[in-house]
Amino acid sequence: MRTILVINCGSSTVKFAVFRGSAERCRGLVDRIGIPGSSLSISLPGDRAIALKLPVRTHREGISHLMRLIIAQDVVRSVEEIDAVGHRVVHGGSFTQSTLLDGASIAAIRRSIRLAPLHNPHNLAGILACGKLRRPQVAVFDTAFHAAMPEEAWRYALPERFRDIRRFGFHGISHQYVAREAARILRRPLSQLKLITCHLGNGSSLTAVRNGRSVDNTMGYTPLEGLVMGTRCGSLDPAIPLLIAQRERLSPAEVEKLLNRESGLKALAGTRDMRDILSRAKRGERKARLALNIYCRAVAKHIGAYMALLNGADAIVFTAGIGQNAPEVRRRVLSGFRHQGLRLCPRANPANRAVITRSSSRIAALVIPTDEEREIARETARVLR
Ligand code: ADP
């Protein structure tokens, strides 16, 4: 049985977990790195939890602190007990599967920073910081699950010289995890299922999964394409960014920031938080209702498209913050699939149960909490074999 440390670095956070085989030994978060009020929290077996306030200036410092804590708490007795460190890397560029890291692959991840400037630098910082642990390291990519998409899925209708500008697709670690879990819940082999997995969080994307493989994802060359998201606009008429740049005399970087950070639910409702939007919409606030309608409409439209692509689906799977916790969003999204025989259960859906459709439903709808850390650990152990 392998002991795997999972490291998932965001811009100001390090999520971490330790697994021994499939057993979770701990899970934690270093929060507000480089921001006043930073902290380290960990949950341990037996419902034990520890939260510490301490200054953390860099990811490297955060990783040193968490290593000391997991050894002090006897999660592992020493660094040597860790068989490998598995890292989440958002953009894999040309990597098509999880990879054991060496100098050349780390250099390739460094080169892919230009593809995901908001994410990959932090992922790389985690890899470099863990180098001093002298344990094997594995990169698990959010793009890898989508790497086998057919060319008609990844190719944009642009001149040949832009062939490298292609759909990569994202959230692959989460989509892969919930697809496998869906097969377990449905008690059918993943290799025989047609699934539409909906990762609805701050970032949102759908994947069409046929026989366990991604055949399409709504995100594109970057995570900006597809659904309306917390602060991202999702798909637009491609002429619009050019018009905005001209009208406000913005540089490409400024337009990119506007579309990534100042758009989406935040632009429509004044908040990116779906909980706030739902409660304000319930009180009848116009902006919140419109934002909710626009969000749900985009999800429903794309599910419809994937139904056609897969020629029907066995199940629609909801995951991530909104997908797992917002019955009202699921109800609205699924209301357009009654004609295909989808029958939502009015008791199971509000309770966020695993199966939220009636037994007579021709298409199942499932709610499956995502667990990217567990999936990274699984992939890391697989690479070590
Ligand atoms: P991230 O992509 O940052 O990991 P999450 O998957 O945590 O995001 O999703 C965050 C979103 O989930 C936010 O819009 C948040 O409001 C929403 N969310 C979390 N809990 C609930 C809930 N109980 N009801 C509705 N929305 C929720």
mmCIF file with all atom_site columns, N, CA and C in Angstrom, residues 83-86 95 97-106 109 127 135-141 379-380 382-385:
data_model
loop_
_atom_site.group_PDB
_atom_site.id
_atom_site.type_symbol
_atom_site.label_atom_id
_atom_site.label_alt_id
_atom_site.label_comp_id
_atom_site.label_asym_id
_atom_site.label_entity_id
_atom_site.label_seq_id
_atom_site.pdbx_PDB_ins_code
_atom_site.Cartn_x
_atom_site.Cartn_y
_atom_site.Cartn_z
_atom_site.occupancy
_atom_site.B_iso_or_equiv
_atom_site.pdbx_formal_charge
_atom_site.auth_seq_id
_atom_site.auth_comp_id
_atom_site.auth_asym_id
_atom_site.auth_atom_id
_atom_site.pdbx_PDB_model_num
ATOM 1  N N  . ASP A 1 83  ? 5.663  7.721  -0.214  1.00 0.00 ? 83  ASP A N  1
ATOM 2  C CA . ASP A 1 83  ? 6.169  7.050  -1.418  1.00 0.00 ? 83  ASP A CA 1
ATOM 3  C C  . ASP A 1 83  ? 6.263  8.015  -2.590  1.00 0.00 ? 83  ASP A C  1
ATOM 4  N N  . ALA A 1 84  ? 5.350  8.980  -2.646  1.00 0.00 ? 84  ALA A N  1
ATOM 5  C CA . ALA A 1 84  ? 5.415  9.963  -3.742  1.00 0.00 ? 84  ALA A CA 1
ATOM 6  C C  . ALA A 1 84  ? 4.538  11.158 -3.407  1.00 0.00 ? 84  ALA A C  1
ATOM 7  N N  . VAL A 1 85  ? 4.847  12.267 -4.063  1.00 0.00 ? 85  VAL A N  1
ATOM 8  C CA . VAL A 1 85  ? 4.028  13.471 -3.944  1.00 0.00 ? 85  VAL A CA 1
ATOM 9  C C  . VAL A 1 85  ? 3.291  13.645 -5.279  1.00 0.00 ? 85  VAL A C  1
ATOM 10 N N  . GLY A 1 86  ? 1.971  13.759 -5.215  1.00 0.00 ? 86  GLY A N  1
ATOM 11 C CA . GLY A 1 86  ? 1.176  13.982 -6.431  1.00 0.00 ? 86  GLY A CA 1
ATOM 12 C C  . GLY A 1 86  ? 0.728  15.432 -6.479  1.00 0.00 ? 86  GLY A C  1
ATOM 13 N N  . PHE A 1 95  ? 1.311  17.288 -22.487 1.00 0.00 ? 95  PHE A N  1
ATOM 14 C CA . PHE A 1 95  ? 1.209  16.043 -21.705 1.00 0.00 ? 95  PHE A CA 1
ATOM 15 C C  . PHE A 1 95  ? -0.181 15.440 -21.878 1.00 0.00 ? 95  PHE A C  1
ATOM 16 N N  . GLN A 1 97  ? -0.961 12.405 -20.228 1.00 0.00 ? 97  GLN A N  1
ATOM 17 C CA . GLN A 1 97  ? -1.293 11.611 -19.045 1.00 0.00 ? 97  GLN A CA 1
ATOM 18 C C  . GLN A 1 97  ? -0.428 12.015 -17.857 1.00 0.00 ? 97  GLN A C  1
ATOM 19 N N  . SER A 1 98  ? -0.821 11.529 -16.672 1.00 0.00 ? 98  SER A N  1
ATOM 20 C CA . SER A 1 98  ? -0.066 11.822 -15.451 1.00 0.00 ? 98  SER A CA 1
ATOM 21 C C  . SER A 1 98  ? 1.371  11.352 -15.640 1.00 0.00 ? 98  SER A C  1
ATOM 22 N N  . THR A 1 99  ? 2.331  12.139 -15.106 1.00 0.00 ? 99  THR A N  1
ATOM 23 C CA . THR A 1 99  ? 3.727  11.943 -15.483 1.00 0.00 ? 99  THR A CA 1
ATOM 24 C C  . THR A 1 99  ? 4.646  12.022 -14.270 1.00 0.00 ? 99  THR A C  1
ATOM 25 N N  . LEU A 1 100 ? 5.574  11.076 -14.185 1.00 0.00 ? 100 LEU A N  1
ATOM 26 C CA . LEU A 1 100 ? 6.629  11.129 -13.168 1.00 0.00 ? 100 LEU A CA 1
ATOM 27 C C  . LEU A 1 100 ? 7.554  12.290 -13.517 1.00 0.00 ? 100 LEU A C  1
ATOM 28 N N  . LEU A 1 101 ? 7.820  13.153 -12.549 1.00 0.00 ? 101 LEU A N  1
ATOM 29 C CA . LEU A 1 101 ? 8.545  14.383 -12.870 1.00 0.00 ? 101 LEU A CA 1
ATOM 30 C C  . LEU A 1 101 ? 10.059 14.190 -12.829 1.00 0.00 ? 101 LEU A C  1
ATOM 31 N N  . ASP A 1 102 ? 10.725 14.774 -13.831 1.00 0.00 ? 102 ASP A N  1
ATOM 32 C CA . ASP A 1 102 ? 12.186 14.883 -13.826 1.00 0.00 ? 102 ASP A CA 1
ATOM 33 C C  . ASP A 1 102 ? 12.516 16.262 -14.395 1.00 0.00 ? 102 ASP A C  1
ATOM 34 N N  . GLY A 1 103 ? 13.801 16.531 -14.590 1.00 0.00 ? 103 GLY A N  1
ATOM 35 C CA . GLY A 1 103 ? 14.198 17.870 -15.044 1.00 0.00 ? 103 GLY A CA 1
ATOM 36 C C  . GLY A 1 103 ? 13.485 18.278 -16.328 1.00 0.00 ? 103 GLY A C  1
ATOM 37 N N  . ALA A 1 104 ? 13.391 17.342 -17.285 1.00 0.00 ? 104 ALA A N  1
ATOM 38 C CA . ALA A 1 104 ? 12.804 17.678 -18.593 1.00 0.00 ? 104 ALA A CA 1
ATOM 39 C C  . ALA A 1 104 ? 11.310 17.962 -18.467 1.00 0.00 ? 104 ALA A C  1
ATOM 40 N N  . SER A 1 105 ? 10.601 17.138 -17.672 1.00 0.00 ? 105 SER A N  1
ATOM 41 C CA . SER A 1 105 ? 9.154  17.367 -17.578 1.00 0.00 ? 105 SER A CA 1
ATOM 42 C C  . SER A 1 105 ? 8.849  18.631 -16.770 1.00 0.00 ? 105 SER A C  1
ATOM 43 N N  . ILE A 1 106 ? 9.698  18.937 -15.787 1.00 0.00 ? 106 ILE A N  1
ATOM 44 C CA . ILE A 1 106 ? 9.493  20.194 -15.042 1.00 0.00 ? 106 ILE A CA 1
ATOM 45 C C  . ILE A 1 106 ? 9.732  21.392 -15.980 1.00 0.00 ? 106 ILE A C  1
ATOM 46 N N  . ILE A 1 109 ? 6.668  21.852 -18.029 1.00 0.00 ? 109 ILE A N  1
ATOM 47 C CA . ILE A 1 109 ? 5.586  22.505 -17.272 1.00 0.00 ? 109 ILE A CA 1
ATOM 48 C C  . ILE A 1 109 ? 5.874  24.007 -17.166 1.00 0.00 ? 109 ILE A C  1
ATOM 49 N N  . ILE A 1 127 ? 5.671  22.195 -6.935  1.00 0.00 ? 127 ILE A N  1
ATOM 50 C CA . ILE A 1 127 ? 6.584  21.127 -7.386  1.00 0.00 ? 127 ILE A CA 1
ATOM 51 C C  . ILE A 1 127 ? 8.018  21.457 -6.974  1.00 0.00 ? 127 ILE A C  1
ATOM 52 N N  . ARG A 1 135 ? 11.508 13.025 -2.721  1.00 0.00 ? 135 ARG A N  1
ATOM 53 C CA . ARG A 1 135 ? 10.617 11.891 -2.960  1.00 0.00 ? 135 ARG A CA 1
ATOM 54 C C  . ARG A 1 135 ? 10.191 11.950 -4.435  1.00 0.00 ? 135 ARG A C  1
ATOM 55 N N  . PRO A 1 136 ? 9.812  10.815 -5.026  1.00 0.00 ? 136 PRO A N  1
ATOM 56 C CA . PRO A 1 136 ? 9.308  10.871 -6.404  1.00 0.00 ? 136 PRO A CA 1
ATOM 57 C C  . PRO A 1 136 ? 8.106  11.820 -6.479  1.00 0.00 ? 136 PRO A C  1
ATOM 58 N N  . GLN A 1 137 ? 8.038  12.587 -7.560  1.00 0.00 ? 137 GLN A N  1
ATOM 59 C CA . GLN A 1 137 ? 6.916  13.510 -7.722  1.00 0.00 ? 137 GLN A CA 1
ATOM 60 C C  . GLN A 1 137 ? 6.183  13.201 -9.039  1.00 0.00 ? 137 GLN A C  1
ATOM 61 N N  . VAL A 1 138 ? 4.865  13.319 -8.981  1.00 0.00 ? 138 VAL A N  1
ATOM 62 C CA . VAL A 1 138 ? 4.031  13.026 -10.152 1.00 0.00 ? 138 VAL A CA 1
ATOM 63 C C  . VAL A 1 138 ? 3.138  14.235 -10.416 1.00 0.00 ? 138 VAL A C  1
ATOM 64 N N  . ALA A 1 139 ? 3.049  14.647 -11.673 1.00 0.00 ? 139 ALA A N  1
ATOM 65 C CA . ALA A 1 139 ? 2.114  15.718 -12.048 1.00 0.00 ? 139 ALA A CA 1
ATOM 66 C C  . ALA A 1 139 ? 0.851  15.087 -12.609 1.00 0.00 ? 139 ALA A C  1
ATOM 67 N N  . VAL A 1 140 ? -0.302 15.529 -12.098 1.00 0.00 ? 140 VAL A N  1
ATOM 68 C CA . VAL A 1 140 ? -1.601 15.052 -12.577 1.00 0.00 ? 140 VAL A CA 1
ATOM 69 C C  . VAL A 1 140 ? -2.297 16.265 -13.196 1.00 0.00 ? 140 VAL A C  1
ATOM 70 N N  . PHE A 1 141 ? -2.626 16.165 -14.475 1.00 0.00 ? 141 PHE A N  1
ATOM 71 C CA . PHE A 1 141 ? -3.050 17.346 -15.238 1.00 0.00 ? 141 PHE A CA 1
ATOM 72 C C  . PHE A 1 141 ? -4.567 17.415 -15.392 1.00 0.00 ? 141 PHE A C  1
ATOM 73 N N  . GLU A 1 379 ? -4.116 8.517  -9.222  1.00 0.00 ? 379 GLU A N  1
ATOM 74 C CA . GLU A 1 379 ? -3.290 8.638  -10.437 1.00 0.00 ? 379 GLU A CA 1
ATOM 75 C C  . GLU A 1 379 ? -1.806 8.514  -10.078 1.00 0.00 ? 379 GLU A C  1
ATOM 76 N N  . THR A 1 380 ? -1.406 9.137  -8.967  1.00 0.00 ? 380 THR A N  1
ATOM 77 C CA . THR A 1 380 ? 0.006  9.105  -8.554  1.00 0.00 ? 380 THR A CA 1
ATOM 78 C C  . THR A 1 380 ? 0.426  7.668  -8.274  1.00 0.00 ? 380 THR A C  1
ATOM 79 N N  . ARG A 1 382 ? -0.898 5.030  -9.492  1.00 0.00 ? 382 ARG A N  1
ATOM 80 C CA . ARG A 1 382 ? -0.918 4.305  -10.767 1.00 0.00 ? 382 ARG A CA 1
ATOM 81 C C  . ARG A 1 382 ? 0.393  4.514  -11.544 1.00 0.00 ? 382 ARG A C  1
ATOM 82 N N  . VAL A 1 383 ? 0.882  5.760  -11.526 1.00 0.00 ? 383 VAL A N  1
ATOM 83 C CA . VAL A 1 383 ? 2.131  6.058  -12.239 1.00 0.00 ? 383 VAL A CA 1
ATOM 84 C C  . VAL A 1 383 ? 3.304  5.323  -11.590 1.00 0.00 ? 383 VAL A C  1
ATOM 85 N N  . LEU A 1 384 ? 3.268  5.164  -10.258 1.00 0.00 ? 384 LEU A N  1
ATOM 86 C CA . LEU A 1 384 ? 4.372  4.494  -9.553  1.00 0.00 ? 384 LEU A CA 1
ATOM 87 C C  . LEU A 1 384 ? 4.444  2.998  -9.853  1.00 0.00 ? 384 LEU A C  1
ATOM 88 N N  . ARG A 1 385 ? 3.275  2.425  -10.239 1.00 0.00 ? 385 ARG A N  1
ATOM 89 C CA . ARG A 1 385 ? 3.246  0.968  -10.415 1.00 0.00 ? 385 ARG A CA 1
ATOM 90 C C  . ARG A 1 385 ? 4.173  0.479  -11.481 1.00 0.00 ? 385 ARG A C  1
#
